[in-house]
Coordinates of C-alpha atoms and ligand atoms in Angstrom, one line a residue:
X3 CA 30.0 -6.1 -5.7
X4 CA 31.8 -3.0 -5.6
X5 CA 31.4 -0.3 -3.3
X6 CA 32.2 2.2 -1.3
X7 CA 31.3 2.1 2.4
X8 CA 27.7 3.0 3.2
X9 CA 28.3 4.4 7.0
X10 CA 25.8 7.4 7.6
X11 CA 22.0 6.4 5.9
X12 CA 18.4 8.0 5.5
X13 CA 15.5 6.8 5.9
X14 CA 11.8 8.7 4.7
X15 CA 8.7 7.6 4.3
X16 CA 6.9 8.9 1.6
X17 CA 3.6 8.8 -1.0
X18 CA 0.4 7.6 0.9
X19 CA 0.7 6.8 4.4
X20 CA 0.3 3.5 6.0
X21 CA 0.2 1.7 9.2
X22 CA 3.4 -0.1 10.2
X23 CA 5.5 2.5 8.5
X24 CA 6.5 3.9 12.0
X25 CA 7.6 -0.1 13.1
X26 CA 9.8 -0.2 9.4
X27 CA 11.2 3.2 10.8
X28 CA 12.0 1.9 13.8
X29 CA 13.6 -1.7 12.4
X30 CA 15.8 0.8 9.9
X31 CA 17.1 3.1 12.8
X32 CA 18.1 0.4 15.5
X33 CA 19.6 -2.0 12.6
X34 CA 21.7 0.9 11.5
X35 CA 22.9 1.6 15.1
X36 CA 23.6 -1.6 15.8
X37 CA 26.0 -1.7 13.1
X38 CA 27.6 1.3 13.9
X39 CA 25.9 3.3 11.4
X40 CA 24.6 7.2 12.0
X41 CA 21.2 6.9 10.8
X42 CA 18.9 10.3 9.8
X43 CA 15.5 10.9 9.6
X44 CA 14.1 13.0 6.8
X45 CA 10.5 14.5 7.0
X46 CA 7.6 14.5 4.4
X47 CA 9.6 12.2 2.2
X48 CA 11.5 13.8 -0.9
X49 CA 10.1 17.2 0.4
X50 CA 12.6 17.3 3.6
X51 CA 15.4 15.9 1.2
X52 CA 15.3 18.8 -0.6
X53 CA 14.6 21.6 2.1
X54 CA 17.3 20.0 4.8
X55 CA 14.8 19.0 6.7
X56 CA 17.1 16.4 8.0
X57 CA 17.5 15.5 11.7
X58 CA 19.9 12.7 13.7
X59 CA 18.3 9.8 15.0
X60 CA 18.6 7.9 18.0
X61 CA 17.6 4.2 19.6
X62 CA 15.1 6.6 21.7
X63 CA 13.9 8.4 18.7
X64 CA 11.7 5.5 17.7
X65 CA 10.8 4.3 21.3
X66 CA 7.2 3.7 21.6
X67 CA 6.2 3.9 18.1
X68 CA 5.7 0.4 16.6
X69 CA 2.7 0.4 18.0
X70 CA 1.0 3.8 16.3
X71 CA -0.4 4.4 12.7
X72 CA 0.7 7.2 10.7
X73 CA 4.6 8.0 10.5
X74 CA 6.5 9.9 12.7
X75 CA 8.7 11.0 9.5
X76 CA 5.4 13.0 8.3
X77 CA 4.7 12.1 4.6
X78 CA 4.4 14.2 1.4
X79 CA 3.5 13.8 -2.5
X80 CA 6.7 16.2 -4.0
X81 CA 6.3 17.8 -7.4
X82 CA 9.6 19.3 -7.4
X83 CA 11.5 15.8 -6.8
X84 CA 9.7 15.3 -10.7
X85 CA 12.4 17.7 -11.7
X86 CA 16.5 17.1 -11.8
X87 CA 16.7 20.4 -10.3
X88 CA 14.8 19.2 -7.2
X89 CA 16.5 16.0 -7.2
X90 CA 19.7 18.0 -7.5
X91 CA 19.0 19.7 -4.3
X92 CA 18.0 16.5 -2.3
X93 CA 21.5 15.2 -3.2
X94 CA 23.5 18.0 -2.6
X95 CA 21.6 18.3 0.9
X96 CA 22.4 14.4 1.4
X97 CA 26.1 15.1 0.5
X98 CA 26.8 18.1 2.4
X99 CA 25.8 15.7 5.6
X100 CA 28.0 12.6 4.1
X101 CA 25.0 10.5 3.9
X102 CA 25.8 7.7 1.7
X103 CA 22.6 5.6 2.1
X104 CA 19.0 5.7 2.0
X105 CA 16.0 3.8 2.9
X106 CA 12.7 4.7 1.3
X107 CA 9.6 3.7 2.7
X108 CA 6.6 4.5 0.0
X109 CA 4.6 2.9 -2.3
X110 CA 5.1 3.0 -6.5
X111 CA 5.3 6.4 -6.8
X112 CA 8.4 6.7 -4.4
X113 CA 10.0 4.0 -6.0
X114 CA 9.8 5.5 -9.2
X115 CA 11.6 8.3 -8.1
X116 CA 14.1 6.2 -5.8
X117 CA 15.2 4.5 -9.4
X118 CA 15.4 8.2 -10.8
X119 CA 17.6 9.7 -8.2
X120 CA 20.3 6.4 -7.9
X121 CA 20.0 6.6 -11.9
X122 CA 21.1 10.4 -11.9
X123 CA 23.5 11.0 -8.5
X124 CA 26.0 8.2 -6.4
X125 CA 23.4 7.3 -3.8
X126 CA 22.3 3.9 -3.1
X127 CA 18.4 3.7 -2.4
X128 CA 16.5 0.7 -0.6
X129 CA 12.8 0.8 -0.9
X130 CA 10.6 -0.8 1.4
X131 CA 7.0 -1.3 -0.5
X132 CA 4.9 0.9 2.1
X133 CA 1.3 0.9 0.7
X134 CA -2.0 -0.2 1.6
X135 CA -2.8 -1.0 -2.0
X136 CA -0.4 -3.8 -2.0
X137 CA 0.1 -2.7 -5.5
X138 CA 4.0 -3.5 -5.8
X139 CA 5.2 -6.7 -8.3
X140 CA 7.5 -9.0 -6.2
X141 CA 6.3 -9.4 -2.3
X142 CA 3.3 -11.2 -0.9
X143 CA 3.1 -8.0 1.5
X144 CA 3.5 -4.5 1.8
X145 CA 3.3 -2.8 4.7
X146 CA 0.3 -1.5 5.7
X147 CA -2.3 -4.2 3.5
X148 CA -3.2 -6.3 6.3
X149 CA -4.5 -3.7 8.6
X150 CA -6.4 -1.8 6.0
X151 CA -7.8 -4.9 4.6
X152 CA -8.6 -5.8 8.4
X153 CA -10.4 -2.0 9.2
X154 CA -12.1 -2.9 5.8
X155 CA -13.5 -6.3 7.4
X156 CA -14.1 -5.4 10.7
X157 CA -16.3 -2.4 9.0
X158 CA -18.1 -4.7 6.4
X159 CA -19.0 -7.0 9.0
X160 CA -21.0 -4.1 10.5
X161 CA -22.9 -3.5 7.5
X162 CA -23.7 -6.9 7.0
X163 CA -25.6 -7.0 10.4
X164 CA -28.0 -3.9 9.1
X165 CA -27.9 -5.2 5.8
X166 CA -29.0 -8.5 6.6
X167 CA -31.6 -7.2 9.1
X168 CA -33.1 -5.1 6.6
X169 CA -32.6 -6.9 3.6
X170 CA -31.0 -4.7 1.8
X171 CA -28.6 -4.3 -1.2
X172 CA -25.4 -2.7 0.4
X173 CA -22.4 -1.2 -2.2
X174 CA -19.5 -0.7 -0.2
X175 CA -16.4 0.9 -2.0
X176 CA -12.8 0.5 -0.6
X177 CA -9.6 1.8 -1.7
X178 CA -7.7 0.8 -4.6
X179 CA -7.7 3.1 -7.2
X180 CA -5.4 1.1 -9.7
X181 CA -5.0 -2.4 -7.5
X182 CA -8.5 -4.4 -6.2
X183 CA -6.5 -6.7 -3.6
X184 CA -8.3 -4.5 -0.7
X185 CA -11.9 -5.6 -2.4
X186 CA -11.0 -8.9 -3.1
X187 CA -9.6 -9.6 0.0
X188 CA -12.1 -7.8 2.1
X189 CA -14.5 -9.0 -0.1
X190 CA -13.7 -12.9 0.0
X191 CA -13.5 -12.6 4.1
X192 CA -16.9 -11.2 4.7
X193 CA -18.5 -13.4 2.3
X194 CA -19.1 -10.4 -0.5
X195 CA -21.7 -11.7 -3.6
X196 CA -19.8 -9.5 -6.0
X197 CA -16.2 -7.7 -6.1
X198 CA -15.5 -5.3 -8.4
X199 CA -12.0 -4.4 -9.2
X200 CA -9.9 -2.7 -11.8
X201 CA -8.0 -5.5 -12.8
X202 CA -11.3 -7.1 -14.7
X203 CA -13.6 -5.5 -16.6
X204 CA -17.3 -5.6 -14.8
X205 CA -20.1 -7.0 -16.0
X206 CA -23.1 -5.2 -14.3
X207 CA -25.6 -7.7 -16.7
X208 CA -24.4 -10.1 -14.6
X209 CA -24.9 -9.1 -11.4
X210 CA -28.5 -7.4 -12.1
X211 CA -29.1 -10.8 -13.1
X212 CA -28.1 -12.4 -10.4
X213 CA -30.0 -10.0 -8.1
X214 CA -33.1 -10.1 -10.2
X215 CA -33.2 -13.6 -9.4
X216 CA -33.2 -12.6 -5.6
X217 CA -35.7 -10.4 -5.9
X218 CA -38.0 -13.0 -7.2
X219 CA -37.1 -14.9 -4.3
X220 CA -37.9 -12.2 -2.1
X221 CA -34.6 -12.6 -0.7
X222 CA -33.0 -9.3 -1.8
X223 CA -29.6 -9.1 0.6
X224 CA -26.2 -9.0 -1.5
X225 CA -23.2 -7.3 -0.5
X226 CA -21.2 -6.0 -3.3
X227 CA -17.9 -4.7 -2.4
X228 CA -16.2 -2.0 -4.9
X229 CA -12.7 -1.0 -5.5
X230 CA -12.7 2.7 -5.9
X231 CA -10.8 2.5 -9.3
X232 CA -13.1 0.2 -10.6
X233 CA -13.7 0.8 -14.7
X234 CA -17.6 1.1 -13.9
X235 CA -16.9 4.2 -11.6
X236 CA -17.1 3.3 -8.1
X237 CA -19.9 2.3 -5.5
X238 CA -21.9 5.8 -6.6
X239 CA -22.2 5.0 -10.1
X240 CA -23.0 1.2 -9.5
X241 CA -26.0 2.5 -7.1
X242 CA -27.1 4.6 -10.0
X243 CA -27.6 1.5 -12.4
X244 CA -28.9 -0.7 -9.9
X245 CA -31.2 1.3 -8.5
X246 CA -32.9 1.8 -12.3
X247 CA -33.1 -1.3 -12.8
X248 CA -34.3 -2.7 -9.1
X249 CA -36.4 0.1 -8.3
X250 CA -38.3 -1.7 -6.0
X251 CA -34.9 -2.9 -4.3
X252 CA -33.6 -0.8 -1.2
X253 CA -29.7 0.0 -2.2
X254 CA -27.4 1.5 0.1
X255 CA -23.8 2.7 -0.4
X256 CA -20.9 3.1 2.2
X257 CA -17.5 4.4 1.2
X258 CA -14.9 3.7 3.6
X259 CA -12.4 6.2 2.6
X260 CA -9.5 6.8 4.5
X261 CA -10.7 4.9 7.6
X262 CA -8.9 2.5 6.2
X263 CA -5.1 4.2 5.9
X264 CA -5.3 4.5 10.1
X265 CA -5.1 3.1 12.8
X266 CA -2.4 0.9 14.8
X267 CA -0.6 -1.9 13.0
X268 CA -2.2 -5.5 13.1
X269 CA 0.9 -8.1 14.3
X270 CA 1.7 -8.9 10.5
X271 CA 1.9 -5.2 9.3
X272 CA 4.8 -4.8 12.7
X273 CA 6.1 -8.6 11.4
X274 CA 6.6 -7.9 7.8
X275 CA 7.8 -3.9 8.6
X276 CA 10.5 -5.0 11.5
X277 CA 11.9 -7.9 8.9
X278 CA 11.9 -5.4 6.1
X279 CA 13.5 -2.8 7.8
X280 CA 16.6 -4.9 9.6
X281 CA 16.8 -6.0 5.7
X282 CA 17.0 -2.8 4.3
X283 CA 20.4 -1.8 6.1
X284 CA 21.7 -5.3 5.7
X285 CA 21.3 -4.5 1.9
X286 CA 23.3 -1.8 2.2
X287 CA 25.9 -3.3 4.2
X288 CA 26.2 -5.8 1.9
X289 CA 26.4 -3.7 -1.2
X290 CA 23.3 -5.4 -2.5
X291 CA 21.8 -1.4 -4.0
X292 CA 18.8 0.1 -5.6
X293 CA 16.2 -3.2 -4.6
X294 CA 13.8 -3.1 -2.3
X295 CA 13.3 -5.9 0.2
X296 CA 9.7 -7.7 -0.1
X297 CA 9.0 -11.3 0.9
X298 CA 8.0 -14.2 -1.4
X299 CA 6.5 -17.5 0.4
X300 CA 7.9 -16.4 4.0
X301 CA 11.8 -15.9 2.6
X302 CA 13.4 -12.4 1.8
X303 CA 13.5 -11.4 -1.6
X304 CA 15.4 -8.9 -2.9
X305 CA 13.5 -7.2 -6.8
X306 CA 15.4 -4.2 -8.3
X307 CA 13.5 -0.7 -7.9
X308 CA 13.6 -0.5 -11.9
X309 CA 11.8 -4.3 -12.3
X310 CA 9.4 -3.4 -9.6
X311 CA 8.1 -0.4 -11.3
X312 CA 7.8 -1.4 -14.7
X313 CA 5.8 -4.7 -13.6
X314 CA 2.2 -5.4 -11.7
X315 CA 1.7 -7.7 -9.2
X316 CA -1.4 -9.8 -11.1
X317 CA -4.6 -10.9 -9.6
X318 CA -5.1 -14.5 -9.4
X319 CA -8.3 -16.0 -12.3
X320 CA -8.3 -18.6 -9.4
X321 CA -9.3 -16.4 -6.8
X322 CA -12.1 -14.9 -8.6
X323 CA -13.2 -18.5 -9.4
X324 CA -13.6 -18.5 -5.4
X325 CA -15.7 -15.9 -5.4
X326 CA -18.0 -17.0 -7.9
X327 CA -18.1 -20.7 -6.4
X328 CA -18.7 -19.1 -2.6
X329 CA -21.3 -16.7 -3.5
X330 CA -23.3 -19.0 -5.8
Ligands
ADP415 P1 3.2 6.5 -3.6 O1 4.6 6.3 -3.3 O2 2.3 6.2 -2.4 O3 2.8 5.7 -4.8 P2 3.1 9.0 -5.1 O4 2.8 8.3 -6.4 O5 2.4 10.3 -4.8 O6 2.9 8.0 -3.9 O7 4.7 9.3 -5.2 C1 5.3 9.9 -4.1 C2 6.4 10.9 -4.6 O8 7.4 10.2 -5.3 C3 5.9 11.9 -5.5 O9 5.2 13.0 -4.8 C4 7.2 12.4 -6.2 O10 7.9 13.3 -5.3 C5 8.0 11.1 -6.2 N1 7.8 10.5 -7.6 C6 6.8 9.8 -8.1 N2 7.1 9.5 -9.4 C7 8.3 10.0 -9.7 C8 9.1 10.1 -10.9 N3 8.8 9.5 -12.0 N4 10.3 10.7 -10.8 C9 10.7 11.3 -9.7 N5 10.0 11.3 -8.5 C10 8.8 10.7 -8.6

């Protein structure tokens, strides 16, 4: 391992927000300062790289924050980091400081342009897979999943309650535009009839089949939970073929929406972000550059930015067996 001596880092979150990325701040600040490092916080992600909006951070910066939702770093999407001459900018803004280092906290997106930037200028990046879409290849978690899949439960477990009072048909769509593990998690813990997710192509003959058969029963409750990126269009356009085909059925449709990006951290989402965090500076410490730090089966694991973003985590067939078998 080569390499010069990382002593003054970044960190920024950036991309979609999610809860817990304040606690992976935090875990990246005091690590760093433990270990004698300067540490400095950049706002709205690759945005504040390339305006200088770059301050010093202290122990007491990130006092009393492990607890809150959001991120104290703001967060941006940044078309001009798409462009050398923006990522020209960020550097020469992280050079003029001596920064030598950076942690970025984002989902897929970030990543991608975390492998762009160490590609094109001398600046080791760390990613730490921030996204409540837990759509990264090579961790069990990312930061944020388990409290948005949690808000997602909490609020189908609602529904259920008037659903099943009323016997009615309920359609709830939660996030995922490109990755179903929010449905299919949500969707397995509250007991969900049908999940609908990109990953597999939907078969709507099948489930007005399976809910013409309820009907005759006069048994008409089913909870279908939705991925919003799901190839037949989302809860609205499910409701729409249902409701032509089940006229006499009562169908109702709740989107979550971003309900489900708030809120304070579940004890996992503060876990996972505090170990990936101290492991993000240790990375750099050790030289170990441009990977980001997930976990596989409990242990760190440390995946290359560029083999992260050119591979998808995959959903498991057996899984979906489940939900077939447990709805049946
Ligand atoms: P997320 O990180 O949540 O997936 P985005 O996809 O919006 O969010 O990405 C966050 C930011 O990362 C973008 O606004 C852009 O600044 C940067 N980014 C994304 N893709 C690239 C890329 N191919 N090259 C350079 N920067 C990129």
């Amino acid at each position: 391992m080569r390499k010069k001596k990382v002593t003054k880092i970044g960190v920024l979150t950036s991309g979609g927000d999610a809860p817990g990325m304040n606690a992976a701040v935090r875990a990246v600040v005091r690590t760093g300062i433990y270990h004698g490092l300067e540490v400095y916080g950049i706002m709205r992600g690759y945005q504040g790289l390339i305006e200088d909006d770059i301050f010093k951070m202290e122990s007491r910066s990130v006092a009393n924050i492990i607890q809150r939702g959001g991120t104290i770093l703001k967060t941006a999407r940044c078309p001009e980091f798409l462009h050398k001459a923006g990522r020209k900018k960020a550097y020469d803004n992280l050079k003029k400081r001596g920064i030598n280092g950076l942690v970025i906290i984002g989902g897929d997106g970030s990543f991608r342009g975390a492998v762009q930037f160490s590609s094109e200028f001398d600046i080791p990046c760390i990613g730490l897979a921030g996204t409540i879409d837990k759509d990264i290849y090579g961790t069990d978690f990312t930061i944020g999943f388990d409290t948005a899949v949690n808000t997602a439960v909490d609020a189908i477990d609602k529904i259920r309650d008037t659903m099943d009072a009323h016997d009615r048909v309920f359609i709830i769509e939660v996030m995922g535009r490109d990755a179903g593990y929010i449905a299919l998690h949500s969707g397995i813990a509250t007991g969900a009839e049908n999940i609908l997710i990109p990953e597999r192509k939907t078969d709507m003959k099948n489930v007005i089949k399976s809910l013409r058969e309820k009907e005759k029963r006069r048994k008409l409750v089913n909870l279908i939970v939705v991925a919003e990126g799901d190839d037949f269009g989302g809860a609205d356009e499910v409701q729409k073929l249902l409701s032509k085909q089940l006229p006499k059925a009562e169908i109702r449709v709740c989107i979550l929406g971003h309900i489900q990006r708030g809120g304070a951290p579940t004890c996992m989402d503060r876990l996972i972000a505090s170990r990936m965090g101290y492991h993000a500076v240790e990375c750099l410490l050790e030289g170990r550059y441009n990977v980001f730090a997930g976990i596989l089966n409990n242990k760190m694991h440390y995946i290359p930015l560029e083999q992260a973003v050119k591979n998808k985590g995959k959903i498991s067939d057996e899984w979906m067996k489940i939900v077939k078998i447990l709805a049946s």
